[in-house]
Amino acid sequence: VFHDEKNGLTSPHTNEPMGRRLVPATQARNTIERLVKSGTIDGDKADNWKQRFEDEKELEPLMKGAENGDMICMYHVGIIFKYGDLGQKQD
């Protein structure tokens, strides 16, 4: 991101004005996920991504159950967020 004193932030690719809001980079995330799962990327950073994938896989059914009114799932999701488990921010 480049800063133009006169016009504010501009895109390095298009030179169009940009805002400061961050948006999800789904394509980049999917590419990293494929590279890690295929073994192309390894090391500590890849291990962190693998743990993140495992945590998401474990949390997903609990979140779906909680959204559908399953009290046990709601309890477990609450505990996960209370203590910041499965890579979630403590809330």
Short mmCIF file of N, CA and C in Angstrom, two decimals:
data_model
loop_
_atom_site.label_atom_id
_atom_site.label_comp_id
_atom_site.label_asym_id
_atom_site.label_seq_id
_atom_site.Cartn_x
_atom_site.Cartn_y
_atom_site.Cartn_z
N VAL A 1 0.86 -1.17 0.00
CA VAL A 1 0.00 0.00 0.00
C VAL A 1 0.90 1.23 0.00
N PHE A 2 0.63 2.10 -0.90
CA PHE A 2 1.40 3.33 -1.00
C PHE A 2 0.59 4.49 -0.45
N HIS A 3 1.29 5.47 0.07
CA HIS A 3 0.60 6.64 0.61
C HIS A 3 0.92 7.85 -0.24
N ASP A 4 -0.10 8.44 -0.74
CA ASP A 4 0.02 9.67 -1.53
C ASP A 4 -0.47 10.80 -0.64
N GLU A 5 0.39 11.73 -0.29
CA GLU A 5 0.02 12.82 0.61
C GLU A 5 -1.26 13.53 0.18
N LYS A 6 -1.43 13.69 -1.11
CA LYS A 6 -2.57 14.45 -1.62
C LYS A 6 -3.86 13.63 -1.63
N ASN A 7 -3.78 12.36 -2.04
CA ASN A 7 -4.98 11.56 -2.25
C ASN A 7 -5.23 10.46 -1.22
N GLY A 8 -4.32 10.23 -0.29
CA GLY A 8 -4.51 9.17 0.69
C GLY A 8 -3.90 7.87 0.21
N LEU A 9 -4.48 6.74 0.60
CA LEU A 9 -3.95 5.43 0.26
C LEU A 9 -4.37 5.02 -1.15
N THR A 10 -3.42 4.42 -1.88
CA THR A 10 -3.74 3.94 -3.22
C THR A 10 -3.24 2.51 -3.38
N SER A 11 -3.87 1.77 -4.25
CA SER A 11 -3.50 0.39 -4.53
C SER A 11 -2.18 0.34 -5.28
N PRO A 12 -1.29 -0.61 -4.89
CA PRO A 12 -0.04 -0.74 -5.63
C PRO A 12 -0.25 -1.33 -7.03
N HIS A 13 -1.39 -2.00 -7.26
CA HIS A 13 -1.65 -2.62 -8.56
C HIS A 13 -2.42 -1.72 -9.51
N THR A 14 -3.41 -1.04 -8.98
CA THR A 14 -4.28 -0.24 -9.85
C THR A 14 -4.09 1.26 -9.68
N ASN A 15 -3.41 1.64 -8.60
CA ASN A 15 -3.22 3.05 -8.26
C ASN A 15 -4.55 3.74 -7.94
N GLU A 16 -5.58 2.95 -7.68
CA GLU A 16 -6.89 3.48 -7.31
C GLU A 16 -6.91 3.78 -5.80
N PRO A 17 -7.73 4.74 -5.37
CA PRO A 17 -7.84 5.02 -3.94
C PRO A 17 -8.35 3.80 -3.17
N MET A 18 -7.84 3.62 -1.95
CA MET A 18 -8.23 2.49 -1.11
C MET A 18 -8.63 3.01 0.27
N GLY A 19 -9.46 2.22 0.94
CA GLY A 19 -9.80 2.51 2.33
C GLY A 19 -8.85 1.78 3.26
N ARG A 20 -9.09 1.91 4.55
CA ARG A 20 -8.23 1.27 5.55
C ARG A 20 -8.84 -0.02 6.09
N ARG A 21 -10.03 -0.40 5.64
CA ARG A 21 -10.72 -1.58 6.14
C ARG A 21 -10.08 -2.84 5.58
N LEU A 22 -9.85 -3.83 6.46
CA LEU A 22 -9.31 -5.12 6.02
C LEU A 22 -10.45 -6.04 5.62
N VAL A 23 -10.23 -6.83 4.60
CA VAL A 23 -11.23 -7.79 4.15
C VAL A 23 -10.59 -9.18 4.14
N PRO A 24 -11.40 -10.23 4.28
CA PRO A 24 -10.83 -11.57 4.26
C PRO A 24 -10.16 -11.87 2.92
N ALA A 25 -9.02 -12.51 2.98
CA ALA A 25 -8.29 -12.88 1.78
C ALA A 25 -8.49 -14.39 1.55
N THR A 26 -9.67 -14.75 1.12
CA THR A 26 -10.04 -16.15 0.97
C THR A 26 -9.13 -16.89 0.00
N GLN A 27 -8.80 -16.28 -1.11
CA GLN A 27 -7.94 -16.93 -2.09
C GLN A 27 -6.56 -17.23 -1.50
N ALA A 28 -6.00 -16.27 -0.79
CA ALA A 28 -4.68 -16.47 -0.18
C ALA A 28 -4.74 -17.56 0.89
N ARG A 29 -5.80 -17.54 1.70
CA ARG A 29 -5.97 -18.56 2.74
C ARG A 29 -6.08 -19.95 2.13
N ASN A 30 -6.88 -20.07 1.09
CA ASN A 30 -7.05 -21.37 0.43
C ASN A 30 -5.75 -21.87 -0.18
N THR A 31 -4.96 -20.96 -0.76
CA THR A 31 -3.68 -21.34 -1.34
C THR A 31 -2.72 -21.83 -0.26
N ILE A 32 -2.65 -21.11 0.85
CA ILE A 32 -1.79 -21.52 1.95
C ILE A 32 -2.23 -22.88 2.49
N GLU A 33 -3.54 -23.06 2.64
CA GLU A 33 -4.06 -24.33 3.14
C GLU A 33 -3.64 -25.48 2.23
N ARG A 34 -3.78 -25.31 0.92
CA ARG A 34 -3.39 -26.37 -0.03
C ARG A 34 -1.89 -26.66 0.04
N LEU A 35 -1.08 -25.61 0.13
CA LEU A 35 0.36 -25.80 0.20
C LEU A 35 0.79 -26.51 1.47
N VAL A 36 0.16 -26.18 2.59
CA VAL A 36 0.49 -26.83 3.86
C VAL A 36 0.05 -28.29 3.83
N LYS A 37 -1.18 -28.53 3.39
CA LYS A 37 -1.70 -29.90 3.38
C LYS A 37 -0.93 -30.80 2.41
N SER A 38 -0.40 -30.24 1.34
CA SER A 38 0.35 -31.04 0.36
C SER A 38 1.79 -31.28 0.81
N GLY A 39 2.24 -30.56 1.85
CA GLY A 39 3.59 -30.72 2.34
C GLY A 39 4.60 -29.82 1.64
N THR A 40 4.12 -28.97 0.74
CA THR A 40 5.01 -28.05 0.03
C THR A 40 5.63 -27.05 1.00
N ILE A 41 4.85 -26.64 2.00
CA ILE A 41 5.34 -25.74 3.04
C ILE A 41 5.45 -26.56 4.32
N ASP A 42 6.59 -26.46 5.00
CA ASP A 42 6.74 -27.15 6.27
C ASP A 42 7.43 -26.24 7.27
N GLY A 43 7.65 -26.74 8.46
CA GLY A 43 8.28 -25.94 9.51
C GLY A 43 7.27 -25.45 10.52
N ASP A 44 7.71 -24.53 11.36
CA ASP A 44 6.88 -24.03 12.46
C ASP A 44 5.60 -23.35 11.96
N LYS A 45 5.73 -22.54 10.93
CA LYS A 45 4.54 -21.84 10.42
C LYS A 45 3.53 -22.82 9.86
N ALA A 46 4.00 -23.83 9.16
CA ALA A 46 3.10 -24.85 8.62
C ALA A 46 2.45 -25.63 9.76
N ASP A 47 3.20 -25.92 10.81
CA ASP A 47 2.64 -26.63 11.96
C ASP A 47 1.53 -25.80 12.61
N ASN A 48 1.74 -24.48 12.69
CA ASN A 48 0.70 -23.60 13.24
C ASN A 48 -0.57 -23.64 12.38
N TRP A 49 -0.39 -23.63 11.05
CA TRP A 49 -1.55 -23.71 10.15
C TRP A 49 -2.26 -25.05 10.31
N LYS A 50 -1.49 -26.15 10.41
CA LYS A 50 -2.09 -27.48 10.59
C LYS A 50 -2.92 -27.52 11.87
N GLN A 51 -2.38 -26.93 12.95
CA GLN A 51 -3.12 -26.89 14.21
C GLN A 51 -4.39 -26.08 14.05
N ARG A 52 -4.30 -25.00 13.33
CA ARG A 52 -5.48 -24.16 13.08
C ARG A 52 -6.56 -24.93 12.33
N PHE A 53 -6.14 -25.72 11.31
CA PHE A 53 -7.11 -26.53 10.56
C PHE A 53 -7.78 -27.55 11.46
N GLU A 54 -6.99 -28.21 12.32
CA GLU A 54 -7.54 -29.20 13.25
C GLU A 54 -8.51 -28.55 14.22
N ASP A 55 -8.14 -27.38 14.74
CA ASP A 55 -9.03 -26.67 15.67
C ASP A 55 -10.35 -26.30 14.99
N GLU A 56 -10.27 -25.79 13.75
CA GLU A 56 -11.48 -25.42 13.02
C GLU A 56 -12.37 -26.64 12.77
N LYS A 57 -11.74 -27.76 12.44
CA LYS A 57 -12.49 -28.99 12.17
C LYS A 57 -13.23 -29.45 13.44
N GLU A 58 -12.59 -29.29 14.59
CA GLU A 58 -13.20 -29.69 15.86
C GLU A 58 -14.30 -28.72 16.28
N LEU A 59 -14.11 -27.43 16.01
CA LEU A 59 -15.08 -26.42 16.43
C LEU A 59 -16.32 -26.38 15.54
N GLU A 60 -16.17 -26.69 14.27
CA GLU A 60 -17.27 -26.55 13.31
C GLU A 60 -18.56 -27.28 13.71
N PRO A 61 -18.51 -28.58 14.07
CA PRO A 61 -19.77 -29.24 14.44
C PRO A 61 -20.38 -28.69 15.73
N LEU A 62 -19.53 -28.23 16.63
CA LEU A 62 -20.05 -27.64 17.86
C LEU A 62 -20.78 -26.34 17.56
N MET A 63 -20.20 -25.52 16.69
CA MET A 63 -20.85 -24.26 16.31
C MET A 63 -22.17 -24.51 15.61
N LYS A 64 -22.21 -25.48 14.70
CA LYS A 64 -23.45 -25.79 14.00
C LYS A 64 -24.51 -26.27 14.97
N GLY A 65 -24.10 -27.14 15.90
CA GLY A 65 -25.04 -27.64 16.90
C GLY A 65 -25.56 -26.51 17.77
N ALA A 66 -24.68 -25.61 18.19
CA ALA A 66 -25.09 -24.48 19.02
C ALA A 66 -26.06 -23.58 18.26
N GLU A 67 -25.78 -23.34 16.98
CA GLU A 67 -26.68 -22.51 16.17
C GLU A 67 -28.05 -23.16 15.99
N ASN A 68 -28.09 -24.49 16.06
CA ASN A 68 -29.36 -25.21 15.92
C ASN A 68 -30.05 -25.45 17.25
N GLY A 69 -29.51 -24.88 18.34
CA GLY A 69 -30.18 -24.95 19.63
C GLY A 69 -29.75 -26.09 20.52
N ASP A 70 -28.71 -26.83 20.18
CA ASP A 70 -28.23 -27.94 21.01
C ASP A 70 -27.54 -27.36 22.25
N MET A 71 -28.15 -27.60 23.41
CA MET A 71 -27.65 -27.01 24.66
C MET A 71 -26.24 -27.51 25.02
N ILE A 72 -25.94 -28.76 24.76
CA ILE A 72 -24.62 -29.29 25.08
C ILE A 72 -23.56 -28.62 24.21
N CYS A 73 -23.88 -28.44 22.93
CA CYS A 73 -22.95 -27.73 22.03
C CYS A 73 -22.77 -26.29 22.48
N MET A 74 -23.87 -25.65 22.89
CA MET A 74 -23.77 -24.27 23.36
C MET A 74 -22.83 -24.18 24.57
N TYR A 75 -22.95 -25.15 25.47
CA TYR A 75 -22.10 -25.18 26.65
C TYR A 75 -20.63 -25.30 26.24
N HIS A 76 -20.33 -26.26 25.36
CA HIS A 76 -18.95 -26.49 24.95
C HIS A 76 -18.37 -25.28 24.20
N VAL A 77 -19.16 -24.66 23.34
CA VAL A 77 -18.70 -23.47 22.63
C VAL A 77 -18.42 -22.35 23.63
N GLY A 78 -19.28 -22.21 24.63
CA GLY A 78 -19.07 -21.21 25.67
C GLY A 78 -17.77 -21.42 26.42
N ILE A 79 -17.49 -22.67 26.76
CA ILE A 79 -16.24 -23.00 27.46
C ILE A 79 -15.03 -22.71 26.57
N ILE A 80 -15.14 -23.06 25.31
CA ILE A 80 -14.03 -22.82 24.36
C ILE A 80 -13.70 -21.33 24.30
N PHE A 81 -14.74 -20.49 24.22
CA PHE A 81 -14.49 -19.05 24.14
C PHE A 81 -14.09 -18.47 25.50
N LYS A 82 -14.63 -19.02 26.58
CA LYS A 82 -14.28 -18.52 27.91
C LYS A 82 -12.79 -18.67 28.18
N TYR A 83 -12.23 -19.81 27.79
CA TYR A 83 -10.82 -20.09 28.08
C TYR A 83 -9.89 -19.89 26.89
N GLY A 84 -10.45 -19.53 25.73
CA GLY A 84 -9.62 -19.29 24.56
C GLY A 84 -9.04 -20.57 23.98
N ASP A 85 -9.77 -21.67 24.06
CA ASP A 85 -9.31 -22.94 23.51
C ASP A 85 -9.52 -22.99 22.01
N LEU A 86 -8.92 -23.99 21.36
CA LEU A 86 -9.04 -24.23 19.93
C LEU A 86 -8.69 -23.00 19.09
N GLY A 87 -7.73 -22.23 19.57
CA GLY A 87 -7.25 -21.08 18.82
C GLY A 87 -8.18 -19.89 18.80
N GLN A 88 -9.23 -19.93 19.63
CA GLN A 88 -10.18 -18.82 19.68
C GLN A 88 -9.71 -17.76 20.69
N LYS A 89 -10.08 -16.53 20.45
CA LYS A 89 -9.75 -15.46 21.39
C LYS A 89 -10.58 -15.66 22.65
N GLN A 90 -9.94 -15.44 23.79
CA GLN A 90 -10.65 -15.56 25.06
C GLN A 90 -11.69 -14.47 25.16
N ASP A 91 -12.92 -14.87 25.51
CA ASP A 91 -14.02 -13.91 25.56
C ASP A 91 -14.78 -14.12 26.85
#
